[in-house]
């Protein structure tokens, strides 16, 4: 085993690798940019080295050399699938905890990976040449970039007339994103499920699979929920895809951990090879939760469970794989939810700011991998994922209920996250009944949680604080009695709320809802509302009352604060819908514009938002230059309407 490993990543995956290094007694070295100088992964590592960028191959290799690391674990993202990085480490005599540069290069391109799959006898999606006549296609087809992934350079074509424009658009996007405009054209499976197989291979010819995961709940090819095992396949399909994954790994001479992805046609039960990810996956915790082995010896597992990072390190060090296929078995079910800094109910726009208060769940059968703490600043400079909440149970329904409970106990105040969206999605009948396919979330509407319960929490807490701490003003009781009743508190939030508190201060009503206070400490408030128990995390100050209920964040601003937003509320004022960078400014002050004309483009976390004129008029304000960084709500453009 290595004695020093450099972790070439940040955030929760860096902490995940460091935890295993600590358990094995391996010295860990973190890298960090100036922005991350005090980040959790930096504090957790044995040593830390500054780099200018996580994407700079030369700097990261130099950091490994200067720290004395014999190996580098790349996590996922950044340099994890860059063949040039793998080659640079190889040239420097440093082991990559992953496959060789040659294998990474071969499997990193969808066209080359497809050729390997065909050679291995693995079924692939029927395809066409880009130059073929689209009139001969069995439509719909998918035009996609041969290089890269993440949904970039993909277009669905349903009619012959759409084909030329789709090819041109996919080519442009592929060139812009990956520097390679090579395209593939494949049959588009209308109702598909994304099923992937985890494999492990060593330098001694051993290859095993650790069963499969289902990642069908995704939006624009980005995974949202993942689970293991796949809930909709039978043993015959499981045997088919796991054997195919092992055959593919053997064919390409794969080493270390990798994931072979398949598209399962719901209508035919046919499974087609999609691609291979030559790294550790974000969703690996669900595999660790459900795959067990009877082996608990050196180099194996702990207490029958699997630590994929440990096996990756041992394989990279040249050890023989300690796992044997016949020893591996499935145990129960696990589901993972990815928590992002985004506003899921308003266009999935990226969010940034200071997380003033963070509460991750500690419920039974729950694992949380995260790197977000109270008081931490969340930037748009890096991936918006804040953490992963994983729940395990003896059955899928038990795991689903455990995940609901865990998301109920997830509270991030200070900025908006998708935790409430995840909770609503996991609670949906479609997810419960496993009827979701890979395209479902692109068109489905997940209902936004109503603010009614959160408003009760806000008003009750505000009245409680006013009475118990004697805060002056309209929220304090005046002791007036009418017919023996205590006078109500009038709490002014998004609307005025009437709060009656009983003499003991623990019961009463909020706008007619019967309330009984069960707990109120350290921002956690538990109330019985009309006979049903609810819990929320609440923070109140002179500007607003902030409530997180069932994962969803609600902010009830005081009326005087709301009035301060007047200048930004005008019909001709366009404010930044997310924090980010101004990519383009198409107008200057004094320009006349037509209704719908593009004024500029804002970008954050690979998402671009065009800002358009709400009506015809004259541009009176341009708030930021091209390249300028702007905050959420900052005024970018103002348009004065024509007189007519």
Coordinates of C-alpha atoms in Angstrom, one line a residue:
X1 CA 0.0 0.0 0.0
X2 CA 1.1 3.6 -0.7
X3 CA 2.2 5.7 2.3
X4 CA 1.2 9.0 0.6
X5 CA -1.7 9.7 -1.7
X6 CA -2.5 13.1 -3.3
X7 CA -6.2 13.8 -3.8
X8 CA -6.7 15.8 -7.0
X9 CA -10.1 17.1 -6.2
X10 CA -12.2 19.2 -3.8
X11 CA -15.5 19.0 -1.9
X12 CA -17.3 15.9 -0.8
X13 CA -15.3 13.4 -3.0
X14 CA -12.0 14.7 -1.7
X15 CA -13.2 14.2 1.9
X16 CA -14.5 10.7 0.9
X17 CA -11.1 9.7 -0.3
X18 CA -9.3 11.2 2.6
X19 CA -11.5 9.2 5.0
X20 CA -10.4 6.0 3.5
X21 CA -6.8 7.1 3.6
X22 CA -7.1 7.9 7.2
X23 CA -8.6 4.5 8.0
X24 CA -5.8 2.8 6.2
X25 CA -3.1 4.9 7.8
X26 CA -2.2 6.5 4.5
X27 CA -0.9 10.1 4.5
X28 CA -3.3 12.3 2.4
X29 CA -2.3 15.4 0.5
X30 CA -5.0 17.9 -0.6
X31 CA -4.7 20.5 -3.3
X32 CA -6.5 23.8 -3.2
X33 CA -7.0 27.1 -5.0
X34 CA -7.0 30.4 -3.2
X35 CA -10.8 30.2 -3.1
X36 CA -10.6 26.9 -1.3
X37 CA -7.7 27.7 1.1
X38 CA -9.8 27.0 4.2
X39 CA -12.2 24.5 2.7
X40 CA -13.1 21.3 4.7
X41 CA -11.0 19.0 2.5
X42 CA -8.0 21.1 3.1
X43 CA -8.4 20.9 6.9
X44 CA -9.1 17.2 6.8
X45 CA -6.0 16.2 4.8
X46 CA -2.6 15.5 6.4
X47 CA -1.0 18.1 4.2
X48 CA -2.2 20.7 1.6
X49 CA -0.6 22.2 -1.5
X50 CA -1.8 25.3 -3.3
X51 CA -2.4 25.1 -7.1
X52 CA -3.7 27.8 -9.4
X53 CA -6.3 25.5 -10.9
X54 CA -7.7 22.0 -10.3
X55 CA -7.5 21.6 -14.1
X56 CA -3.8 22.4 -14.6
X57 CA -2.1 19.1 -15.3
X58 CA 1.5 20.4 -14.8
X59 CA 0.6 22.0 -11.5
X60 CA -1.1 19.0 -10.1
X61 CA 1.7 16.6 -11.1
X62 CA 4.2 19.0 -9.6
X63 CA 2.2 19.1 -6.3
X64 CA 2.3 15.3 -6.2
X65 CA 6.0 15.3 -6.8
X66 CA 6.8 17.9 -4.2
X67 CA 4.6 16.2 -1.6
X68 CA 6.2 12.8 -2.1
X69 CA 3.0 11.2 -3.1
X70 CA 3.4 7.8 -4.8
X71 CA -0.2 7.9 -6.1
X72 CA -2.9 10.4 -7.1
X73 CA -6.7 9.7 -6.6
X74 CA -8.6 12.0 -9.0
X75 CA -12.1 11.5 -7.7
X76 CA -14.6 12.5 -10.4
X77 CA -14.7 15.5 -12.6
X78 CA -11.7 17.8 -13.2
X79 CA -8.8 15.6 -14.4
X80 CA -10.3 12.2 -13.6
X81 CA -10.9 11.2 -17.2
X82 CA -8.1 13.2 -18.9
X83 CA -5.7 10.8 -20.7
X84 CA -3.1 13.6 -20.8
X85 CA -3.1 13.7 -17.0
X86 CA -2.8 9.9 -16.7
X87 CA 0.1 10.0 -19.1
X88 CA 1.8 12.9 -17.3
X89 CA 1.6 10.9 -14.0
X90 CA 2.9 7.8 -15.7
X91 CA 5.9 9.8 -17.1
X92 CA 6.6 11.1 -13.6
X93 CA 6.6 7.7 -12.1
X94 CA 3.4 8.3 -10.0
X95 CA 0.5 5.9 -10.0
X96 CA -2.9 7.1 -11.0
X97 CA -5.7 5.4 -9.0
X98 CA -7.5 4.6 -12.2
X99 CA -6.9 3.0 -15.6
X100 CA -4.0 3.6 -18.0
X101 CA -3.8 6.6 -20.3
X102 CA -4.3 4.4 -23.3
X103 CA -7.5 2.8 -22.0
X104 CA -8.8 6.2 -20.8
X105 CA -8.2 7.6 -24.3
X106 CA -9.9 4.6 -26.0
X107 CA -13.0 4.5 -23.7
X108 CA -13.3 8.3 -23.4
X109 CA -14.6 8.6 -26.9
X110 CA -18.0 7.1 -27.6
X111 CA -17.1 6.0 -31.1
X112 CA -14.0 4.1 -30.0
X113 CA -15.8 2.7 -27.0
X114 CA -18.5 1.4 -29.3
X115 CA -15.9 -0.4 -31.4
X116 CA -14.5 -2.1 -28.2
X117 CA -18.1 -3.1 -27.2
X118 CA -18.7 -4.7 -30.6
X119 CA -15.4 -6.6 -30.4
X120 CA -16.4 -7.9 -26.9
X121 CA -19.8 -9.0 -28.2
X122 CA -21.6 -6.4 -26.1
X123 CA -24.9 -5.1 -27.7
X124 CA -24.8 -1.5 -29.0
X125 CA -27.5 0.9 -30.1
X126 CA -28.3 0.6 -33.8
X127 CA -26.5 3.4 -35.6
X128 CA -26.2 5.3 -38.9
X129 CA -23.4 7.2 -40.6
X130 CA -23.8 11.0 -40.2
X131 CA -23.7 11.3 -44.0
X132 CA -26.5 8.8 -44.5
X133 CA -29.8 10.0 -46.0
X134 CA -32.1 10.7 -43.0
X135 CA -35.0 9.5 -45.1
X136 CA -33.6 6.0 -44.6
X137 CA -33.5 6.3 -40.8
X138 CA -36.0 4.7 -38.5
X139 CA -36.8 7.9 -36.6
X140 CA -36.4 9.2 -34.0
X141 CA -32.6 9.2 -33.8
X142 CA -30.1 10.8 -31.4
X143 CA -27.3 12.9 -32.8
X144 CA -24.5 13.1 -30.2
X145 CA -20.9 14.1 -29.8
X146 CA -18.4 11.3 -29.9
X147 CA -16.2 13.1 -27.3
X148 CA -17.2 14.2 -23.9
X149 CA -20.6 13.8 -22.2
X150 CA -23.0 15.4 -19.7
X151 CA -25.6 16.0 -22.4
X152 CA -23.4 18.4 -24.4
X153 CA -23.7 18.1 -28.2
X154 CA -26.9 16.0 -28.2
X155 CA -30.0 16.5 -30.3
X156 CA -33.1 14.3 -30.8
X157 CA -34.3 14.3 -34.4
X158 CA -38.0 13.2 -35.0
X159 CA -38.5 14.4 -38.6
X160 CA -36.3 14.4 -41.7
X161 CA -36.6 18.1 -41.9
X162 CA -35.0 18.6 -38.4
X163 CA -31.9 16.6 -39.2
X164 CA -29.6 19.1 -40.9
X165 CA -30.1 21.8 -38.3
X166 CA -29.7 19.2 -35.5
X167 CA -26.3 18.0 -36.9
X168 CA -25.1 21.6 -37.3
X169 CA -26.1 22.5 -33.8
X170 CA -24.6 19.4 -32.2
X171 CA -21.4 19.9 -34.2
X172 CA -21.0 23.5 -33.0
X173 CA -21.7 22.5 -29.3
X174 CA -19.3 19.6 -29.5
X175 CA -16.5 21.7 -30.9
X176 CA -17.1 24.4 -28.3
X177 CA -17.3 22.0 -25.4
X178 CA -14.7 19.3 -26.3
X179 CA -12.7 20.7 -29.2
X180 CA -13.9 17.8 -31.3
X181 CA -17.0 17.9 -33.6
X182 CA -17.1 14.2 -34.4
X183 CA -20.7 13.0 -34.2
X184 CA -22.6 9.7 -33.9
X185 CA -26.2 9.0 -35.0
X186 CA -28.0 6.3 -33.1
X187 CA -31.5 5.0 -32.6
X188 CA -33.3 7.1 -30.0
X189 CA -35.0 4.9 -27.4
X190 CA -38.2 6.7 -26.4
X191 CA -38.8 5.0 -23.1
X192 CA -35.4 4.1 -21.7
X193 CA -33.9 3.5 -18.3
X194 CA -30.3 4.2 -17.5
X195 CA -28.8 1.2 -15.9
X196 CA -25.0 1.0 -15.1
X197 CA -22.7 -1.8 -13.9
X198 CA -19.8 -1.2 -11.4
X199 CA -16.7 -3.2 -12.3
X200 CA -13.3 -3.6 -10.6
X201 CA -10.3 -5.1 -12.3
X202 CA -6.7 -5.6 -11.2
X203 CA -3.3 -6.0 -12.9
X204 CA -3.5 -9.8 -12.5
X205 CA -6.4 -10.5 -14.9
X206 CA -9.2 -10.5 -12.3
X207 CA -12.4 -8.7 -13.2
X208 CA -15.6 -8.6 -11.0
X209 CA -18.8 -6.7 -11.2
X210 CA -20.5 -5.2 -8.2
X211 CA -24.0 -5.5 -9.7
X212 CA -25.9 -2.5 -11.1
X213 CA -27.4 0.9 -10.4
X214 CA -30.4 2.6 -11.9
X215 CA -29.9 6.3 -12.7
X216 CA -33.0 6.9 -14.8
X217 CA -34.2 9.9 -12.8
X218 CA -32.2 12.6 -14.6
X219 CA -32.7 16.0 -16.1
X220 CA -31.1 16.9 -19.4
X221 CA -28.8 13.9 -19.0
X222 CA -27.7 15.0 -15.5
X223 CA -28.5 12.4 -12.8
X224 CA -30.7 13.5 -9.9
X225 CA -31.6 10.3 -8.0
X226 CA -29.7 7.0 -8.2
X227 CA -30.4 3.6 -6.7
X228 CA -29.1 0.1 -6.4
X229 CA -30.1 -2.5 -7.3
X230 CA -32.1 -1.5 -10.5
X231 CA -35.7 -1.9 -9.4
X232 CA -37.3 -2.9 -12.8
X233 CA -35.0 -5.6 -14.2
X234 CA -35.2 -9.4 -13.7
X235 CA -32.4 -11.8 -13.1
X236 CA -32.0 -12.6 -16.8
X237 CA -31.4 -8.9 -17.6
X238 CA -29.1 -8.5 -14.6
X239 CA -27.0 -11.5 -15.8
X240 CA -26.9 -10.1 -19.3
X241 CA -25.7 -6.6 -18.5
X242 CA -23.3 -7.6 -15.7
X243 CA -21.6 -10.3 -17.9
X244 CA -21.4 -7.8 -20.7
X245 CA -19.7 -5.2 -18.5
X246 CA -17.1 -7.8 -17.4
X247 CA -16.5 -8.9 -21.0
X248 CA -16.0 -5.2 -22.0
X249 CA -13.5 -4.6 -19.2
X250 CA -11.5 -7.7 -20.2
X251 CA -11.6 -6.7 -23.9
X252 CA -10.1 -3.3 -23.3
X253 CA -7.6 -4.5 -20.6
X254 CA -9.2 -2.3 -17.9
X255 CA -7.7 -1.8 -14.5
X256 CA -9.2 -0.3 -11.3
X257 CA -12.8 0.9 -10.8
X258 CA -15.0 1.8 -13.8
X259 CA -18.7 1.9 -14.7
X260 CA -20.3 0.5 -17.9
X261 CA -23.5 2.3 -18.8
X262 CA -26.4 0.7 -20.6
X263 CA -29.7 2.0 -22.0
X264 CA -32.5 -0.4 -21.3
X265 CA -35.5 -0.2 -23.7
X266 CA -38.5 -0.4 -21.4
X267 CA -40.7 -1.6 -24.3
X268 CA -38.4 -4.5 -25.4
X269 CA -36.2 -5.2 -22.4
X270 CA -33.2 -4.9 -24.8
X271 CA -30.1 -3.4 -23.2
X272 CA -27.6 -1.4 -25.3
X273 CA -24.1 -0.2 -24.4
X274 CA -23.8 3.6 -24.0
X275 CA -20.4 4.4 -22.7
X276 CA -17.8 3.6 -20.0
X277 CA -16.9 6.0 -17.2
X278 CA -13.2 5.4 -16.4
X279 CA -13.3 6.7 -12.8
X280 CA -15.2 6.5 -9.5
X281 CA -18.9 7.6 -10.0
X282 CA -20.7 10.2 -7.9
X283 CA -23.3 7.5 -7.1
X284 CA -20.8 4.8 -5.8
X285 CA -22.3 5.0 -2.2
X286 CA -25.4 3.1 -3.2
X287 CA -23.3 0.3 -4.4
X288 CA -21.3 0.3 -1.2
X289 CA -24.6 0.2 0.7
X290 CA -26.0 -2.9 -0.9
X291 CA -23.1 -5.0 -2.0
X292 CA -21.6 -7.2 0.7
X293 CA -19.1 -10.1 0.9
X294 CA -18.3 -12.7 3.5
X295 CA -14.6 -11.8 3.2
X296 CA -13.3 -9.5 5.9
X297 CA -9.6 -10.2 5.7
X298 CA -6.7 -7.9 4.8
X299 CA -7.4 -6.0 1.6
X300 CA -11.0 -7.0 1.6
X301 CA -14.0 -5.4 3.2
X302 CA -14.9 -4.2 6.7
X303 CA -17.7 -6.1 8.4
X304 CA -18.9 -7.5 5.1
X305 CA -19.4 -4.1 3.4
X306 CA -17.5 -2.7 0.4
X307 CA -15.2 0.3 0.4
X308 CA -14.6 1.0 -3.3
X309 CA -11.9 3.6 -2.6
X310 CA -9.9 1.1 -0.6
X311 CA -10.0 -1.4 -3.4
X312 CA -9.0 1.3 -5.9
X313 CA -6.0 2.2 -3.8
X314 CA -5.0 -1.5 -3.4
X315 CA -5.3 -2.3 -7.1
X316 CA -3.3 0.8 -8.1
X317 CA -0.6 -0.4 -5.7
X318 CA -0.4 -3.6 -7.6
X319 CA -2.2 -5.8 -5.2
X320 CA -4.3 -8.7 -6.4
X321 CA -8.1 -8.0 -6.2
X322 CA -9.4 -9.3 -2.9
X323 CA -12.9 -9.8 -4.1
X324 CA -14.2 -12.9 -5.8
X325 CA -17.5 -12.8 -7.8
X326 CA -19.0 -15.8 -6.0
X327 CA -18.6 -14.0 -2.6
X328 CA -20.4 -10.9 -3.7
X329 CA -24.1 -10.5 -2.9
X330 CA -26.9 -7.9 -2.8
X331 CA -28.3 -6.8 0.5
X332 CA -31.4 -4.6 0.6
X333 CA -31.8 -1.4 -1.4
X334 CA -30.2 2.1 -1.4
X335 CA -31.2 5.4 -3.0
X336 CA -29.1 8.5 -3.3
X337 CA -30.3 12.1 -3.7
X338 CA -27.9 14.8 -5.0
X339 CA -28.2 18.1 -3.2
X340 CA -27.4 21.1 -5.5
X341 CA -27.2 24.9 -5.0
X342 CA -30.0 25.6 -7.5
X343 CA -33.6 26.9 -7.6
X344 CA -35.3 23.8 -9.0
X345 CA -38.8 25.4 -9.1
X346 CA -37.7 28.5 -11.0
X347 CA -35.7 27.3 -14.0
X348 CA -33.1 25.3 -12.1
X349 CA -31.0 28.4 -11.9
X350 CA -27.7 28.1 -10.0
X351 CA -27.5 29.8 -6.6
X352 CA -24.6 31.2 -4.6
X353 CA -24.1 32.9 -1.3
X354 CA -23.3 32.1 2.4
X355 CA -24.9 29.0 3.9
X356 CA -25.8 30.6 7.2
X357 CA -27.0 27.5 8.9
X358 CA -26.6 23.9 7.7
X359 CA -28.2 20.8 9.1
X360 CA -27.5 17.4 7.5
X361 CA -29.6 14.4 8.6
X362 CA -28.5 11.9 11.2
X363 CA -31.5 9.7 10.8
X364 CA -31.0 5.9 11.0
X365 CA -29.9 4.0 7.8
X366 CA -28.7 7.3 6.3
X367 CA -25.3 8.2 5.0
X368 CA -24.4 11.8 4.0
X369 CA -21.3 12.7 1.9
X370 CA -20.9 16.4 1.9
X371 CA -18.5 19.3 2.3
X372 CA -20.8 22.1 3.3
X373 CA -20.8 23.7 6.8
X374 CA -22.6 26.5 8.5
X375 CA -21.1 29.9 7.5
X376 CA -19.5 28.5 4.3
X377 CA -19.6 30.6 1.1
X378 CA -20.9 28.8 -1.9
X379 CA -19.5 30.0 -5.2
X380 CA -20.5 29.5 -8.8
X381 CA -16.9 28.8 -9.7
X382 CA -17.3 25.1 -9.1
X383 CA -19.9 22.3 -9.5
X384 CA -23.1 23.2 -7.7
X385 CA -23.4 19.8 -5.9
X386 CA -23.2 20.4 -2.1
X387 CA -23.7 16.8 -0.9
X388 CA -25.3 13.5 -1.3
X389 CA -28.0 12.0 1.0
X390 CA -28.1 8.2 0.8
X391 CA -30.7 6.0 2.5
X392 CA -30.6 2.2 2.8
X393 CA -33.4 -0.3 3.7
X394 CA -34.2 -4.0 3.5
X395 CA -36.6 -3.1 0.6
X396 CA -36.9 -0.3 -1.9
X397 CA -39.9 1.1 -0.2
X398 CA -38.1 1.1 3.1
X399 CA -35.2 2.9 1.5
X400 CA -37.5 5.4 -0.1
X401 CA -39.2 6.2 3.3
X402 CA -35.8 6.5 4.9
X403 CA -34.8 9.0 2.3
X404 CA -37.9 11.0 2.8
X405 CA -37.2 11.2 6.5
X406 CA -33.6 12.2 5.8
X407 CA -34.6 14.9 3.3
X408 CA -37.1 16.2 5.9
X409 CA -34.1 16.6 8.3
X410 CA -32.0 18.4 5.6
X411 CA -31.9 22.1 6.1
X412 CA -29.7 24.7 4.4
X413 CA -30.4 28.3 5.2
X414 CA -29.0 31.4 3.5
X415 CA -29.2 30.1 0.0
X416 CA -31.7 28.1 -2.1
X417 CA -31.0 24.4 -2.8
X418 CA -32.9 21.6 -4.5
X419 CA -33.6 19.7 -1.3
X420 CA -37.3 20.4 -1.3
X421 CA -37.5 19.4 -5.0
X422 CA -35.8 16.1 -4.2
X423 CA -38.2 15.5 -1.3
X424 CA -41.2 16.1 -3.6
X425 CA -39.7 13.9 -6.3
X426 CA -39.0 11.0 -4.0
X427 CA -42.5 11.3 -2.6
X428 CA -44.1 11.3 -6.1
X429 CA -46.2 8.4 -7.2
X430 CA -44.1 8.1 -10.4
X431 CA -40.8 7.5 -8.5
X432 CA -42.6 5.3 -5.9
X433 CA -44.0 3.1 -8.7
X434 CA -40.7 3.1 -10.8
X435 CA -42.5 4.5 -13.9
X436 CA -39.9 7.2 -14.5
X437 CA -37.7 6.9 -17.6
X438 CA -34.7 9.0 -18.6
X439 CA -36.8 11.7 -20.4
X440 CA -39.6 12.0 -17.8
X441 CA -38.1 14.8 -15.7
X442 CA -37.5 16.9 -18.8
X443 CA -41.2 17.4 -19.3
X444 CA -42.9 16.5 -16.0
X445 CA -43.9 19.1 -13.5
X446 CA -42.9 18.4 -9.9
X447 CA -45.4 20.4 -7.7
X448 CA -43.7 23.2 -5.8
X449 CA -44.4 22.9 -2.1
X450 CA -47.0 25.4 -0.7
X451 CA -45.8 27.9 1.8
X452 CA -48.8 27.5 4.2
X453 CA -47.1 25.2 6.8
X454 CA -43.9 27.2 6.6
X455 CA -45.8 30.4 7.2
X456 CA -47.3 28.9 10.4
X457 CA -43.8 28.1 11.6
X458 CA -42.6 31.6 10.8
X459 CA -45.5 33.3 12.5
X460 CA -45.5 31.1 15.6
X461 CA -41.7 31.4 16.1
X462 CA -41.8 35.1 15.6
X463 CA -44.6 35.5 18.2
X464 CA -42.8 33.1 20.6
X465 CA -39.5 35.1 20.3
X466 CA -41.3 38.4 20.8
X467 CA -43.1 37.2 23.9
X468 CA -40.3 35.3 25.5
X469 CA -37.5 37.7 24.8
X470 CA -39.4 41.0 25.0
X471 CA -38.6 42.3 21.6
X472 CA -40.3 45.6 21.2
X473 CA -42.6 46.5 18.3
X474 CA -45.6 45.0 16.7
X475 CA -44.6 41.4 17.5
X476 CA -44.8 41.9 21.2
X477 CA -48.0 41.1 23.2
X478 CA -49.5 44.1 25.0
X479 CA -51.4 42.1 27.6
X480 CA -54.8 43.4 26.5
X481 CA -57.7 41.1 27.3
X482 CA -61.0 40.9 25.6
X483 CA -63.6 38.5 27.1
X484 CA -60.8 36.8 29.0
X485 CA -58.8 36.1 25.9
X486 CA -55.2 37.0 25.3
X487 CA -54.8 39.6 22.6
X488 CA -53.4 38.2 19.3
X489 CA -50.0 38.9 17.9
X490 CA -50.1 40.4 14.4
X491 CA -47.1 39.0 12.6
X492 CA -46.4 40.8 9.3
X493 CA -44.8 38.5 6.8
X494 CA -45.8 38.1 3.1
X495 CA -49.2 38.8 4.6
X496 CA -50.5 39.6 8.1
X497 CA -50.9 36.5 10.3
X498 CA -52.9 36.4 13.5
X499 CA -51.3 34.3 16.3
X500 CA -53.1 33.4 19.5
X501 CA -50.9 31.9 22.3
X502 CA -52.4 30.2 25.3
X503 CA -51.3 31.2 28.8
X504 CA -48.7 28.4 29.0
X505 CA -47.2 29.6 25.7
X506 CA -47.2 26.1 24.2
X507 CA -50.5 26.1 22.5
X508 CA -52.8 28.3 20.5
X509 CA -53.7 29.0 16.9
X510 CA -52.2 30.6 13.8
X511 CA -54.9 31.9 11.4
X512 CA -57.2 29.3 12.7
X513 CA -54.7 26.4 12.6
X514 CA -54.5 24.7 16.0
X515 CA -50.9 24.7 17.2
X516 CA -49.2 22.8 20.0
X517 CA -45.5 23.4 20.5
X518 CA -43.5 20.2 21.1
X519 CA -39.9 21.4 20.7
X520 CA -38.1 24.7 20.1
X521 CA -34.3 24.7 20.5
X522 CA -31.2 25.5 18.4
X523 CA -33.4 26.7 15.5
X524 CA -35.3 23.4 15.4
X525 CA -39.1 23.8 16.0
X526 CA -41.5 20.9 16.2
X527 CA -45.2 21.7 16.1
X528 CA -48.4 19.7 16.2
X529 CA -50.7 21.4 13.6
X530 CA -54.3 20.3 13.6
X531 CA -53.2 16.9 15.0
X532 CA -50.3 16.3 12.6
X533 CA -46.7 16.6 13.6
X534 CA -44.3 18.8 11.6
X535 CA -40.7 19.9 12.1
X536 CA -38.8 22.8 10.6
X537 CA -35.6 24.7 11.0
X538 CA -36.3 28.4 11.6
X539 CA -34.2 31.5 11.7
X540 CA -35.7 35.0 12.5
X541 CA -34.0 38.4 12.4
X542 CA -35.2 41.9 11.8
X543 CA -35.2 41.5 8.1
X544 CA -37.0 38.2 7.5
X545 CA -38.0 34.8 8.9
X546 CA -36.4 31.9 7.1
X547 CA -38.0 28.5 7.3
X548 CA -36.9 25.1 5.9
X549 CA -39.7 22.6 6.0
X550 CA -39.4 19.2 4.3
X551 CA -36.2 20.4 2.7
X552 CA -37.8 23.4 1.0
X553 CA -36.5 26.9 1.9
X554 CA -39.1 29.7 2.4
X555 CA -38.1 33.3 3.1
X556 CA -40.8 35.6 4.6
X557 CA -39.4 39.1 4.4
X558 CA -40.6 41.9 6.6
X559 CA -42.8 44.4 4.8
X560 CA -40.3 47.2 5.1
X561 CA -37.6 45.1 3.5
X562 CA -39.9 44.1 0.6
X563 CA -40.5 47.8 -0.1
X564 CA -36.7 48.3 -0.5
X565 CA -36.9 46.2 -3.6
X566 CA -39.0 48.7 -5.4
X567 CA -36.4 49.8 -8.0
X568 CA -35.8 46.2 -9.1
X569 CA -39.5 45.5 -9.4
X570 CA -40.2 47.8 -12.3
X571 CA -41.4 46.2 -15.5
X572 CA -38.4 47.5 -17.4
X573 CA -35.8 46.4 -14.9
X574 CA -33.9 43.2 -15.6
X575 CA -32.0 41.8 -12.6
X576 CA -29.6 38.8 -12.4
X577 CA -31.8 35.7 -12.0
X578 CA -28.7 33.9 -10.6
X579 CA -25.2 34.9 -9.5
X580 CA -22.7 34.5 -12.4
X581 CA -20.6 36.1 -15.2
X582 CA -21.9 38.4 -17.9
X583 CA -21.0 36.5 -21.2
X584 CA -22.4 39.1 -23.6
X585 CA -23.8 42.6 -23.6
X586 CA -25.6 43.3 -26.9
X587 CA -26.8 46.9 -26.3
X588 CA -25.5 50.2 -25.0
X589 CA -27.3 53.0 -23.1
X590 CA -29.5 55.0 -25.5
X591 CA -30.1 52.1 -27.9
X592 CA -33.7 51.5 -29.0
X593 CA -34.8 47.8 -28.8
X594 CA -37.8 45.8 -29.9
X595 CA -39.8 43.6 -27.6
X596 CA -38.0 40.3 -27.1
X597 CA -34.6 41.6 -28.3
X598 CA -31.7 40.0 -26.6
X599 CA -29.9 42.5 -24.3
X600 CA -27.2 40.2 -22.9
X601 CA -26.3 36.7 -21.7
X602 CA -25.5 35.6 -18.1
X603 CA -23.6 32.3 -17.4
X604 CA -23.1 30.3 -14.2
X605 CA -22.1 26.6 -13.8
X606 CA -22.4 25.9 -17.5
X607 CA -25.9 27.3 -17.7
X608 CA -26.6 30.3 -20.0
X609 CA -29.6 32.6 -19.5
X610 CA -30.5 35.2 -22.2
X611 CA -32.0 38.5 -20.9
X612 CA -34.5 40.0 -23.3
X613 CA -36.4 43.3 -23.5
X614 CA -39.8 43.0 -21.9
X615 CA -41.2 45.6 -24.4
X616 CA -40.1 48.0 -27.1
X617 CA -38.2 51.0 -25.7
X618 CA -34.9 52.6 -25.0
X619 CA -32.1 51.1 -22.9
X620 CA -31.4 53.5 -20.0
X621 CA -29.0 51.3 -17.9
X622 CA -26.4 48.7 -18.6
X623 CA -25.3 47.5 -15.2
X624 CA -22.3 45.3 -15.9
X625 CA -19.6 44.8 -18.6
X626 CA -18.8 41.6 -20.4
X627 CA -16.8 39.4 -18.1
X628 CA -18.2 41.1 -15.0
X629 CA -19.3 39.0 -12.0
X630 CA -22.8 39.8 -10.7
X631 CA -24.8 38.8 -7.6
X632 CA -28.3 37.4 -7.5
X633 CA -30.8 40.3 -8.0
X634 CA -28.2 42.8 -9.3
X635 CA -29.6 45.2 -11.9
X636 CA -28.2 44.4 -15.3
X637 CA -30.4 46.4 -17.7
X638 CA -33.2 48.9 -17.6
X639 CA -35.5 49.6 -20.5
X640 CA -37.8 52.7 -20.7
X641 CA -41.0 51.9 -22.6
X642 CA -42.0 53.8 -25.7
X643 CA -44.7 56.4 -25.0
X644 CA -47.2 54.5 -27.1

